[in-house]
Coordinates of N, CA, C and O in Angstrom, one line a residue:
X2 N 90.2 153.9 125.3 CA 91.0 152.6 126.2 C 90.7 151.4 125.2 O 89.4 151.2 125.0
X3 N 91.8 150.6 124.8 CA 91.7 149.4 124.1 C 91.9 148.2 125.1 O 92.9 148.8 125.8
X4 N 91.3 147.3 125.2 CA 91.7 145.7 125.8 C 91.7 144.9 124.4 O 90.6 144.8 124.1
X5 N 92.5 143.9 124.8 CA 92.6 142.8 124.2 C 93.0 141.5 124.8 O 93.3 141.3 125.8
X6 N 92.1 140.5 124.4 CA 92.0 139.3 125.0 C 92.2 138.0 124.2 O 92.0 138.3 122.9
X7 N 92.7 137.1 124.4 CA 93.0 135.9 124.0 C 92.5 134.6 124.6 O 92.9 134.4 125.6
X8 N 91.9 133.7 123.5 CA 91.8 132.1 124.7 C 91.8 131.4 123.8 O 91.9 131.6 122.6
X9 N 92.3 129.9 124.2 CA 92.2 129.1 122.9 C 91.2 127.7 124.2 O 91.2 127.8 125.6
X10 N 90.7 127.0 123.4 CA 90.0 125.8 124.3 C 89.9 124.8 123.2 O 89.9 124.6 122.1
X11 N 90.2 123.9 123.9 CA 90.1 122.2 123.6 C 89.3 121.4 124.0 O 89.2 121.3 125.4
X12 N 88.8 120.4 123.2 CA 88.2 119.5 123.8 C 87.9 118.3 123.1 O 87.9 118.4 121.8
X13 N 87.7 117.2 123.5 CA 88.1 115.6 123.2 C 86.9 115.3 122.3 O 85.7 116.0 122.4
X14 N 87.0 114.8 120.9 CA 86.0 114.3 120.4 C 85.6 112.8 121.0 O 86.6 111.8 121.0
X15 N 84.5 112.3 120.7 CA 83.6 111.3 121.2 C 82.5 110.9 121.0 O 81.8 111.8 120.2
X16 N 82.1 109.5 121.0 CA 80.9 109.0 120.7 C 80.0 109.6 121.4 O 79.9 109.6 122.6
X17 N 78.5 109.3 121.1 CA 77.5 110.0 122.0 C 77.1 111.2 122.2 O 76.1 111.3 122.7
X18 N 78.0 112.3 121.2 CA 77.5 113.4 121.9 C 77.3 114.3 120.2 O 77.6 113.8 119.3
X19 N 76.5 115.2 120.3 CA 76.6 116.2 119.2 C 77.6 117.0 118.9 O 78.3 117.8 119.8
X20 N 77.8 117.4 117.8 CA 78.8 118.2 117.2 C 78.2 119.6 117.3 O 77.9 119.8 116.2
X21 N 78.8 120.5 117.9 CA 78.5 121.9 118.3 C 79.5 122.8 118.0 O 80.1 123.1 119.0
X22 N 79.6 123.4 117.4 CA 80.2 124.2 117.1 C 80.1 125.6 116.6 O 79.0 126.2 115.5
X23 N 80.1 127.0 117.3 CA 79.4 127.9 117.2 C 77.9 128.0 116.8 O 77.6 129.2 116.6
X24 N 77.5 127.1 118.1 CA 75.7 127.0 117.8 C 75.3 126.5 117.2 O 74.0 126.6 116.8
X25 N 76.2 125.8 116.3 CA 75.3 125.1 114.7 C 75.7 123.8 115.1 O 76.7 123.1 115.5
X26 N 74.5 122.9 115.1 CA 74.8 121.6 115.2 C 74.9 120.8 113.8 O 74.6 121.4 112.6
X27 N 76.5 120.3 113.6 CA 77.0 119.9 112.5 C 77.3 118.7 112.4 O 77.2 117.4 113.4
X28 N 76.2 117.8 111.3 CA 76.1 116.3 111.5 C 77.8 115.7 110.9 O 78.6 116.0 110.6
X29 N 77.9 114.8 112.3 CA 79.5 113.9 112.2 C 78.8 112.6 113.4 O 78.4 113.1 114.2
X30 N 80.0 111.6 113.1 CA 80.0 110.6 114.1 C 80.4 110.7 115.4 O 80.1 110.4 116.1
X31 N 80.9 112.0 115.4 CA 81.3 112.8 117.4 C 81.0 113.6 117.3 O 80.7 114.4 116.2
X32 N 81.1 113.9 118.9 CA 80.5 115.3 119.6 C 81.6 115.7 120.2 O 83.0 115.0 120.7
X33 N 81.5 117.0 120.9 CA 82.8 117.3 121.8 C 82.3 117.2 123.1 O 81.1 117.4 123.5
X34 N 83.1 116.6 123.7 CA 82.9 116.4 125.4 C 83.1 117.4 126.2 O 83.8 118.3 125.9
X35 N 82.1 117.4 127.1 CA 82.2 118.7 127.9 C 81.1 118.6 129.0 O 79.7 118.0 128.7
X36 N 80.8 119.3 130.0 CA 80.0 119.5 130.9 C 78.9 120.6 130.2 O 77.8 119.9 130.4
X37 N 79.3 121.4 129.4 CA 78.2 122.2 128.8 C 77.9 121.1 127.4 O 78.0 120.3 127.4
X38 N 77.3 122.1 126.1 CA 77.3 121.4 125.1 C 79.1 121.1 124.6 O 78.9 120.5 123.2
X39 N 79.8 121.7 124.9 CA 81.3 121.4 124.3 C 81.6 122.5 123.5 O 83.0 122.1 122.5
X40 N 80.9 123.2 123.0 CA 81.4 124.2 122.1 C 82.6 125.1 122.2 O 82.5 126.3 122.7
X41 N 83.5 124.5 121.9 CA 84.8 125.4 122.2 C 84.7 126.5 121.4 O 85.4 127.1 121.9
X42 N 84.3 126.5 120.6 CA 84.6 127.9 119.7 C 83.9 129.2 120.3 O 84.4 130.0 120.7
X43 N 82.6 128.8 120.9 CA 82.3 129.7 121.9 C 82.5 130.1 123.3 O 82.8 131.0 124.0
X44 N 83.5 128.8 123.5 CA 84.0 128.8 125.1 C 85.4 129.8 124.8 O 85.6 130.8 125.4
X45 N 86.2 130.0 123.6 CA 87.2 130.5 123.5 C 86.9 132.1 123.4 O 87.5 133.1 123.8
X46 N 85.6 131.9 122.9 CA 85.2 133.9 122.1 C 84.7 134.1 123.9 O 85.0 135.6 124.1
X47 N 84.1 133.4 124.5 CA 83.2 134.1 126.0 C 85.0 134.1 126.6 O 84.7 135.2 127.6
X48 N 85.6 133.5 126.7 CA 86.8 133.7 127.5 C 87.9 134.8 126.9 O 88.0 135.4 127.7
X49 N 88.0 135.0 126.2 CA 88.5 136.1 125.3 C 88.4 137.2 125.8 O 88.8 138.5 126.2
X50 N 86.7 137.4 125.9 CA 86.2 138.9 126.3 C 86.1 138.7 127.7 O 86.8 140.0 128.3
X51 N 86.2 137.7 128.7 CA 86.3 137.5 129.9 C 87.6 138.0 130.0 O 88.0 138.9 131.5
X52 N 88.5 137.7 129.2 CA 90.3 137.9 129.7 C 90.5 139.4 129.3 O 91.2 139.9 130.2
X53 N 89.9 140.0 128.3 CA 90.1 141.0 128.0 C 89.7 142.2 129.0 O 90.4 143.4 129.5
X54 N 88.2 142.0 129.7 CA 88.2 142.4 131.2 C 88.8 142.6 132.2 O 88.8 143.1 133.3
X55 N 89.9 141.4 132.5 CA 90.9 141.3 133.3 C 89.9 140.4 134.6 O 90.0 140.5 135.6
X56 N 88.7 139.7 134.2 CA 88.2 139.2 135.4 C 88.3 137.7 134.9 O 87.4 136.6 135.1
X57 N 89.2 137.0 134.9 CA 89.8 135.8 134.9 C 89.5 134.9 133.8 O 89.7 135.2 132.7
X58 N 89.2 133.5 134.1 CA 88.8 132.7 132.8 C 87.4 132.1 133.1 O 86.7 132.5 133.6
X59 N 87.3 131.4 132.1 CA 85.3 131.2 131.8 C 85.2 129.8 132.8 O 83.9 130.0 133.7
X60 N 86.2 129.3 133.3 CA 86.0 128.0 134.6 C 85.9 129.0 135.9 O 84.7 128.9 136.7
X61 N 86.1 130.4 135.9 CA 85.8 131.5 137.4 C 84.5 131.8 137.2 O 83.6 131.7 138.0
X62 N 83.8 131.7 135.9 CA 82.4 132.7 135.9 C 81.3 131.3 135.5 O 80.4 131.4 136.2
X63 N 81.7 130.3 135.4 CA 80.7 129.1 134.7 C 81.5 127.8 135.3 O 81.9 127.3 134.3
X64 N 81.6 127.5 136.3 CA 82.3 126.4 136.7 C 81.9 125.2 136.1 O 80.5 124.9 136.1
X65 N 82.2 124.0 135.9 CA 82.2 122.8 135.5 C 81.3 121.8 136.5 O 81.0 120.7 136.4
X66 N 81.3 122.4 137.7 CA 81.3 121.5 138.8 C 80.0 122.5 139.3 O 79.1 121.8 140.2
X67 N 79.2 123.2 138.7 CA 78.1 123.7 138.5 C 76.8 123.4 137.6 O 76.9 123.1 136.6
X68 N 76.0 122.7 138.6 CA 74.6 121.7 137.7 C 73.8 122.5 136.6 O 73.4 122.2 135.8
X69 N 74.0 124.3 136.9 CA 73.2 125.0 136.2 C 73.5 125.1 134.9 O 73.2 125.2 133.9
X70 N 75.1 125.0 134.3 CA 75.8 124.7 133.3 C 75.5 123.5 132.4 O 76.3 123.3 131.4
X71 N 75.3 122.2 133.1 CA 75.4 121.1 132.6 C 74.4 121.1 131.3 O 73.4 121.3 131.4
X72 N 75.1 120.6 129.9 CA 74.3 120.5 128.9 C 73.9 122.0 128.3 O 73.2 122.1 127.2
X73 N 74.4 123.1 128.7 CA 74.1 124.4 128.4 C 74.1 124.8 126.8 O 75.5 124.7 126.7
X74 N 73.8 125.3 126.4 CA 73.8 125.8 125.2 C 75.3 127.0 125.4 O 74.8 128.0 126.4
X75 N 76.2 126.7 124.6 CA 77.4 127.6 125.1 C 77.4 129.2 124.6 O 78.0 129.8 124.8
X76 N 76.3 129.2 123.5 CA 75.7 130.7 123.0 C 75.5 131.6 124.3 O 75.8 132.5 124.6
X77 N 74.7 131.2 125.5 CA 74.2 131.6 126.2 C 75.7 132.0 127.3 O 75.2 133.3 128.0
X78 N 76.9 131.4 127.1 CA 77.9 131.7 128.0 C 78.4 133.0 127.1 O 78.9 134.0 127.9
X79 N 78.4 132.9 126.1 CA 79.3 134.3 125.4 C 78.1 135.3 125.4 O 78.7 136.3 125.7
X80 N 76.9 135.1 125.6 CA 75.9 136.3 125.8 C 76.3 136.7 127.3 O 76.2 138.0 127.2
X81 N 76.5 136.2 127.8 CA 76.6 136.5 129.7 C 78.0 137.4 129.7 O 78.3 138.3 130.3
X82 N 79.1 136.9 128.6 CA 80.3 137.4 128.5 C 80.2 139.0 127.8 O 80.9 139.7 128.6
X83 N 79.3 139.3 126.9 CA 79.1 140.4 126.3 C 78.1 141.5 127.5 O 78.7 142.5 127.6
X84 N 77.3 140.6 128.6 CA 76.7 141.3 129.4 C 77.7 142.0 130.3 O 77.7 143.0 130.6
X85 N 78.8 141.2 130.4 CA 79.5 141.7 131.3 C 80.3 142.4 131.0 O 80.9 143.7 131.8
X86 N 80.9 142.7 129.9 CA 81.5 143.8 128.8 C 81.0 144.6 129.0 O 81.7 146.0 129.3
X87 N 79.8 144.9 128.5 CA 78.8 146.1 128.5 C 78.5 147.1 130.0 O 78.6 147.8 130.2
X88 N 78.2 145.9 130.8 CA 78.3 146.1 132.3 C 79.7 147.1 132.8 O 79.9 147.8 133.7
X89 N 81.1 146.7 132.1 CA 82.0 147.4 132.5 C 82.6 148.6 131.3 O 83.7 149.1 131.1
X90 N 81.1 148.9 130.7 CA 81.4 150.2 129.6 C 82.2 150.1 128.9 O 82.6 151.1 128.6
X91 N 82.3 148.7 127.9 CA 83.3 148.3 127.1 C 82.1 148.0 125.7 O 81.0 147.3 126.0
X92 N 82.7 147.9 124.5 CA 81.9 147.9 123.5 C 83.1 147.0 122.2 O 84.5 146.9 122.7
X93 N 82.3 145.8 121.8 CA 83.2 145.1 120.7 C 83.7 145.9 119.7 O 82.9 146.5 118.9
X94 N 85.2 145.6 119.5 CA 85.9 146.4 118.4 C 85.4 145.1 117.5 O 84.9 145.3 116.4
X95 N 86.2 143.9 117.6 CA 85.9 142.8 116.4 C 86.9 141.7 116.9 O 87.4 141.3 118.7
X96 N 86.1 140.4 116.8 CA 86.5 139.1 117.3 C 87.6 138.4 116.0 O 86.9 138.3 115.0
X97 N 88.5 137.8 116.2 CA 89.0 136.9 115.1 C 89.2 135.5 115.5 O 90.0 135.5 116.8
X98 N 88.8 134.7 115.1 CA 88.9 133.0 115.7 C 89.2 132.3 114.7 O 88.8 132.3 113.8
X99 N 89.4 130.8 115.3 CA 90.2 129.9 114.3 C 89.3 128.6 115.2 O 89.8 128.4 116.3
X100 N 89.1 127.6 113.9 CA 88.7 126.3 114.8 C 89.4 125.5 113.8 O 89.7 125.5 112.5
X101 N 90.3 124.6 114.5 CA 91.4 123.5 114.1 C 90.4 122.4 114.5 O 89.9 121.8 115.7
X102 N 90.4 121.6 113.5 CA 89.2 120.3 113.1 C 89.6 119.5 112.1 O 89.7 120.6 110.9
X103 N 90.0 117.8 111.9 CA 90.1 117.8 111.0 C 89.4 117.5 109.9 O 89.2 117.7 108.7
X104 N 87.9 117.0 110.1 CA 86.7 116.8 109.8 C 85.5 116.7 110.8 O 85.6 116.4 111.6
X105 N 84.6 117.4 110.5 CA 84.1 117.6 108.8 C 84.6 119.1 108.6 O 85.0 120.1 109.5
X106 N 84.4 119.5 107.5 CA 84.6 120.8 106.8 C 83.8 121.8 107.5 O 82.6 121.8 107.6
X107 N 84.6 122.9 107.9 CA 83.7 123.6 108.6 C 83.2 125.1 107.7 O 82.4 125.5 107.8
X108 N 83.4 124.8 106.4 CA 83.2 126.2 105.6 C 81.7 126.6 105.4 O 81.1 127.3 105.4
X109 N 81.2 125.3 105.3 CA 79.6 125.5 105.4 C 78.6 126.0 105.9 O 77.7 126.3 106.4
X110 N 79.4 126.1 107.4 CA 78.7 126.4 108.3 C 79.2 127.7 109.0 O 78.2 128.4 109.7
X111 N 80.0 128.4 108.6 CA 80.5 129.6 108.9 C 79.6 130.6 109.0 O 79.5 131.3 109.9
X112 N 79.2 131.1 108.5 CA 78.0 132.1 108.0 C 77.0 132.2 109.2 O 76.7 132.9 109.9
X113 N 76.5 130.7 109.2 CA 75.7 130.3 110.4 C 76.1 130.8 111.8 O 75.8 131.6 112.5
X114 N 77.6 130.3 112.0 CA 78.0 130.4 113.3 C 78.1 131.9 113.7 O 78.1 132.5 114.7
X115 N 78.6 133.0 112.4 CA 78.7 134.1 112.4 C 77.6 134.8 112.9 O 77.4 135.6 114.0
X116 N 76.3 134.2 112.5 CA 75.1 134.9 112.5 C 74.6 134.6 114.1 O 74.0 135.2 114.8
X117 N 74.7 133.4 114.7 CA 74.8 132.9 116.0 C 75.6 133.6 117.1 O 74.8 133.9 117.8
X118 N 76.6 133.9 116.7 CA 77.7 134.9 117.8 C 77.5 136.1 117.4 O 77.4 136.8 118.7
X119 N 76.8 136.6 116.5 CA 76.6 138.2 116.2 C 75.4 138.3 117.3 O 75.2 139.3 117.7
X120 N 74.3 137.7 117.2 CA 73.1 137.7 118.4 C 73.4 137.4 119.2 O 73.1 138.2 120.4
X121 N 74.4 136.7 119.5 CA 74.5 136.5 121.2 C 75.3 137.3 122.1 O 75.3 137.8 122.8
X122 N 75.9 138.0 121.1 CA 77.2 139.3 121.3 C 76.3 140.8 121.2 O 76.9 141.8 121.8
X123 N 75.3 140.6 120.4 CA 74.6 142.0 119.9 C 75.2 142.5 119.2 O 75.4 143.8 119.2
X124 N 75.9 142.0 118.3 CA 76.8 142.9 117.6 C 76.7 142.8 116.1 O 75.6 141.8 115.7
X125 N 77.1 143.7 115.0 CA 76.9 143.1 113.7 C 77.5 141.5 113.4 O 79.2 141.6 113.8
X126 N 77.6 141.5 112.0 CA 78.5 140.0 112.0 C 79.6 140.4 111.4 O 80.7 140.0 111.3
X127 N 79.6 141.4 111.0 CA 81.0 142.0 110.2 C 82.1 142.3 111.2 O 83.2 142.4 110.7
X128 N 82.2 142.1 112.5 CA 82.9 142.6 113.5 C 83.2 141.0 114.0 O 84.2 140.7 114.7
X129 N 83.0 140.0 113.3 CA 83.1 138.7 113.5 C 83.9 137.8 112.4 O 83.3 137.8 111.6
X130 N 84.9 137.5 112.4 CA 85.9 136.8 111.7 C 85.7 135.5 112.3 O 86.4 135.2 113.2
X131 N 85.4 134.1 111.6 CA 85.6 133.1 111.9 C 86.0 132.4 110.7 O 85.7 132.2 109.5
X132 N 87.4 131.2 111.0 CA 88.0 130.8 110.4 C 88.3 129.0 110.5 O 88.2 129.0 112.0
X133 N 88.8 128.1 109.9 CA 88.9 127.0 110.0 C 90.0 126.3 109.3 O 90.6 127.1 108.0
X134 N 90.9 125.4 109.7 CA 91.8 124.9 109.7 C 91.6 123.2 109.8 O 91.8 123.0 111.0
X135 N 92.6 122.3 108.8 CA 92.6 120.8 109.8 C 94.0 120.7 109.8 O 95.1 121.7 110.2
X136 N 94.3 119.8 110.8 CA 95.4 119.2 111.5 C 96.5 118.5 110.4 O 97.7 118.1 110.6
X137 N 96.1 118.5 109.3 CA 97.0 117.8 108.1 C 97.3 116.5 108.3 O 98.6 115.9 108.4
X138 N 96.2 115.9 109.2 CA 97.0 114.7 109.9 C 98.0 114.3 111.2 O 98.6 113.3 111.4
X139 N 98.3 115.4 111.6 CA 99.3 115.7 112.6 C 98.4 116.0 113.9 O 97.6 117.0 113.9
X140 N 99.1 115.3 115.1 CA 98.6 115.9 116.2 C 97.2 115.2 116.7 O 96.8 114.5 115.9
X141 N 97.0 115.8 117.8 CA 95.4 114.9 118.2 C 94.4 115.5 117.1 O 93.2 115.1 117.1
X142 N 94.5 116.9 116.7 CA 93.7 117.4 115.8 C 93.5 116.6 114.7 O 92.3 116.1 114.0
X143 N 94.6 116.0 114.0 CA 94.9 115.2 112.7 C 94.7 114.1 112.9 O 94.2 113.4 112.1
X144 N 94.6 113.5 114.2 CA 94.2 112.2 114.3 C 92.9 112.2 115.1 O 92.1 111.1 115.1
X145 N 92.2 113.4 114.5 CA 90.6 113.7 114.9 C 90.4 113.2 116.1 O 89.0 112.5 117.0
X146 N 91.4 113.3 117.5 CA 90.9 113.2 118.8 C 89.9 114.0 119.2 O 89.8 113.9 120.4
X147 N 90.3 115.6 119.0 CA 89.7 116.6 119.2 C 89.9 117.7 118.6 O 90.3 117.9 117.4
X148 N 89.2 118.8 119.0 CA 89.4 120.1 118.5 C 89.9 121.1 119.4 O 89.7 121.1 120.7
X149 N 90.8 122.2 118.3 CA 90.8 123.4 119.3 C 90.5 124.6 118.6 O 90.6 124.4 117.2
X150 N 89.9 125.5 119.7 CA 89.5 126.9 118.9 C 90.2 128.0 119.4 O 90.7 127.8 120.9
X151 N 90.3 129.0 118.7 CA 91.1 130.4 119.3 C 90.4 131.3 119.2 O 89.9 131.7 117.9
X152 N 90.7 132.3 120.1 CA 89.9 133.7 119.8 C 90.7 134.8 120.2 O 91.1 134.6 121.2
X153 N 90.7 135.8 119.2 CA 91.5 137.3 119.6 C 90.1 138.5 120.0 O 89.3 138.3 118.9
X154 N 90.0 139.0 121.1 CA 88.9 140.1 120.7 C 89.6 141.3 121.1 O 90.7 141.1 121.7
X155 N 88.9 142.3 120.5 CA 89.5 143.8 120.7 C 88.2 144.7 121.5 O 87.4 144.4 120.7
X156 N 88.1 144.8 122.6 CA 87.3 145.6 123.0 C 87.6 147.4 123.3 O 88.9 147.5 123.2
X157 N 86.7 148.2 123.2 CA 86.8 149.7 123.2 C 86.0 150.2 124.7 O 85.0 150.1 124.6
X158 N 86.8 151.0 125.4 CA 85.9 151.6 126.3 C 84.9 152.7 125.8 O 85.1 153.4 124.5
X159 N 83.8 152.6 126.4 CA 82.5 153.7 125.5 C 82.9 154.9 126.0 O 83.7 154.7 127.1
X160 N 82.7 155.9 125.1 CA 83.0 157.5 125.5 C 81.7 157.7 126.1 O 80.7 157.5 126.2
X161 N 82.6 158.5 127.1 CA 81.2 159.1 128.0 C 80.2 160.2 127.1 O 81.1 160.9 126.6
X162 N 79.0 160.4 127.5 CA 78.4 161.2 126.4 C 78.4 162.6 127.3 O 78.0 162.3 128.8
X163 N 78.5 163.7 127.1 CA 78.2 164.5 127.9 C 76.9 165.0 127.7 O 76.3 165.3 126.5
X164 N 76.1 165.7 128.9 CA 74.8 166.3 128.7 C 74.9 167.9 128.7 O 76.0 168.4 129.4
X165 N 74.1 168.1 127.6 CA 74.0 169.5 127.8 C 73.3 170.5 128.8 O 72.1 169.8 129.1

């Protein structure tokens, strides 16, 4: 049995915050606002897993009113979503994710993002695809007001093992 989940996450860019995407701190004059570290890519991936399981959304599991999550590294949220996935007897098929950001360029950081995500998920990097695109000066992404990340995940029910 397969289950598909998808999610989008948006965070505004603001002064005085670090830019963390996919668990990578990227040098930039602005960072992502948020209760946690604001890592939109991690949030979209975690929520796509939660959604594939039919378990609601990210805010249900990690509310922004809970001080335990203030400033938390969002890779921990991805790990928690992966634990939930395994507890429901599912395993990751693959993830396809997109970061929409005008600048800085994401290409130099994508391999490290994939490595961070694979570690948090307990999977092989080959199961994760991360890509990025610009807003081409259009909309809030193009005006450098915010970042959008999207993720699609495929989960597969683990096969029961027969005991001899």
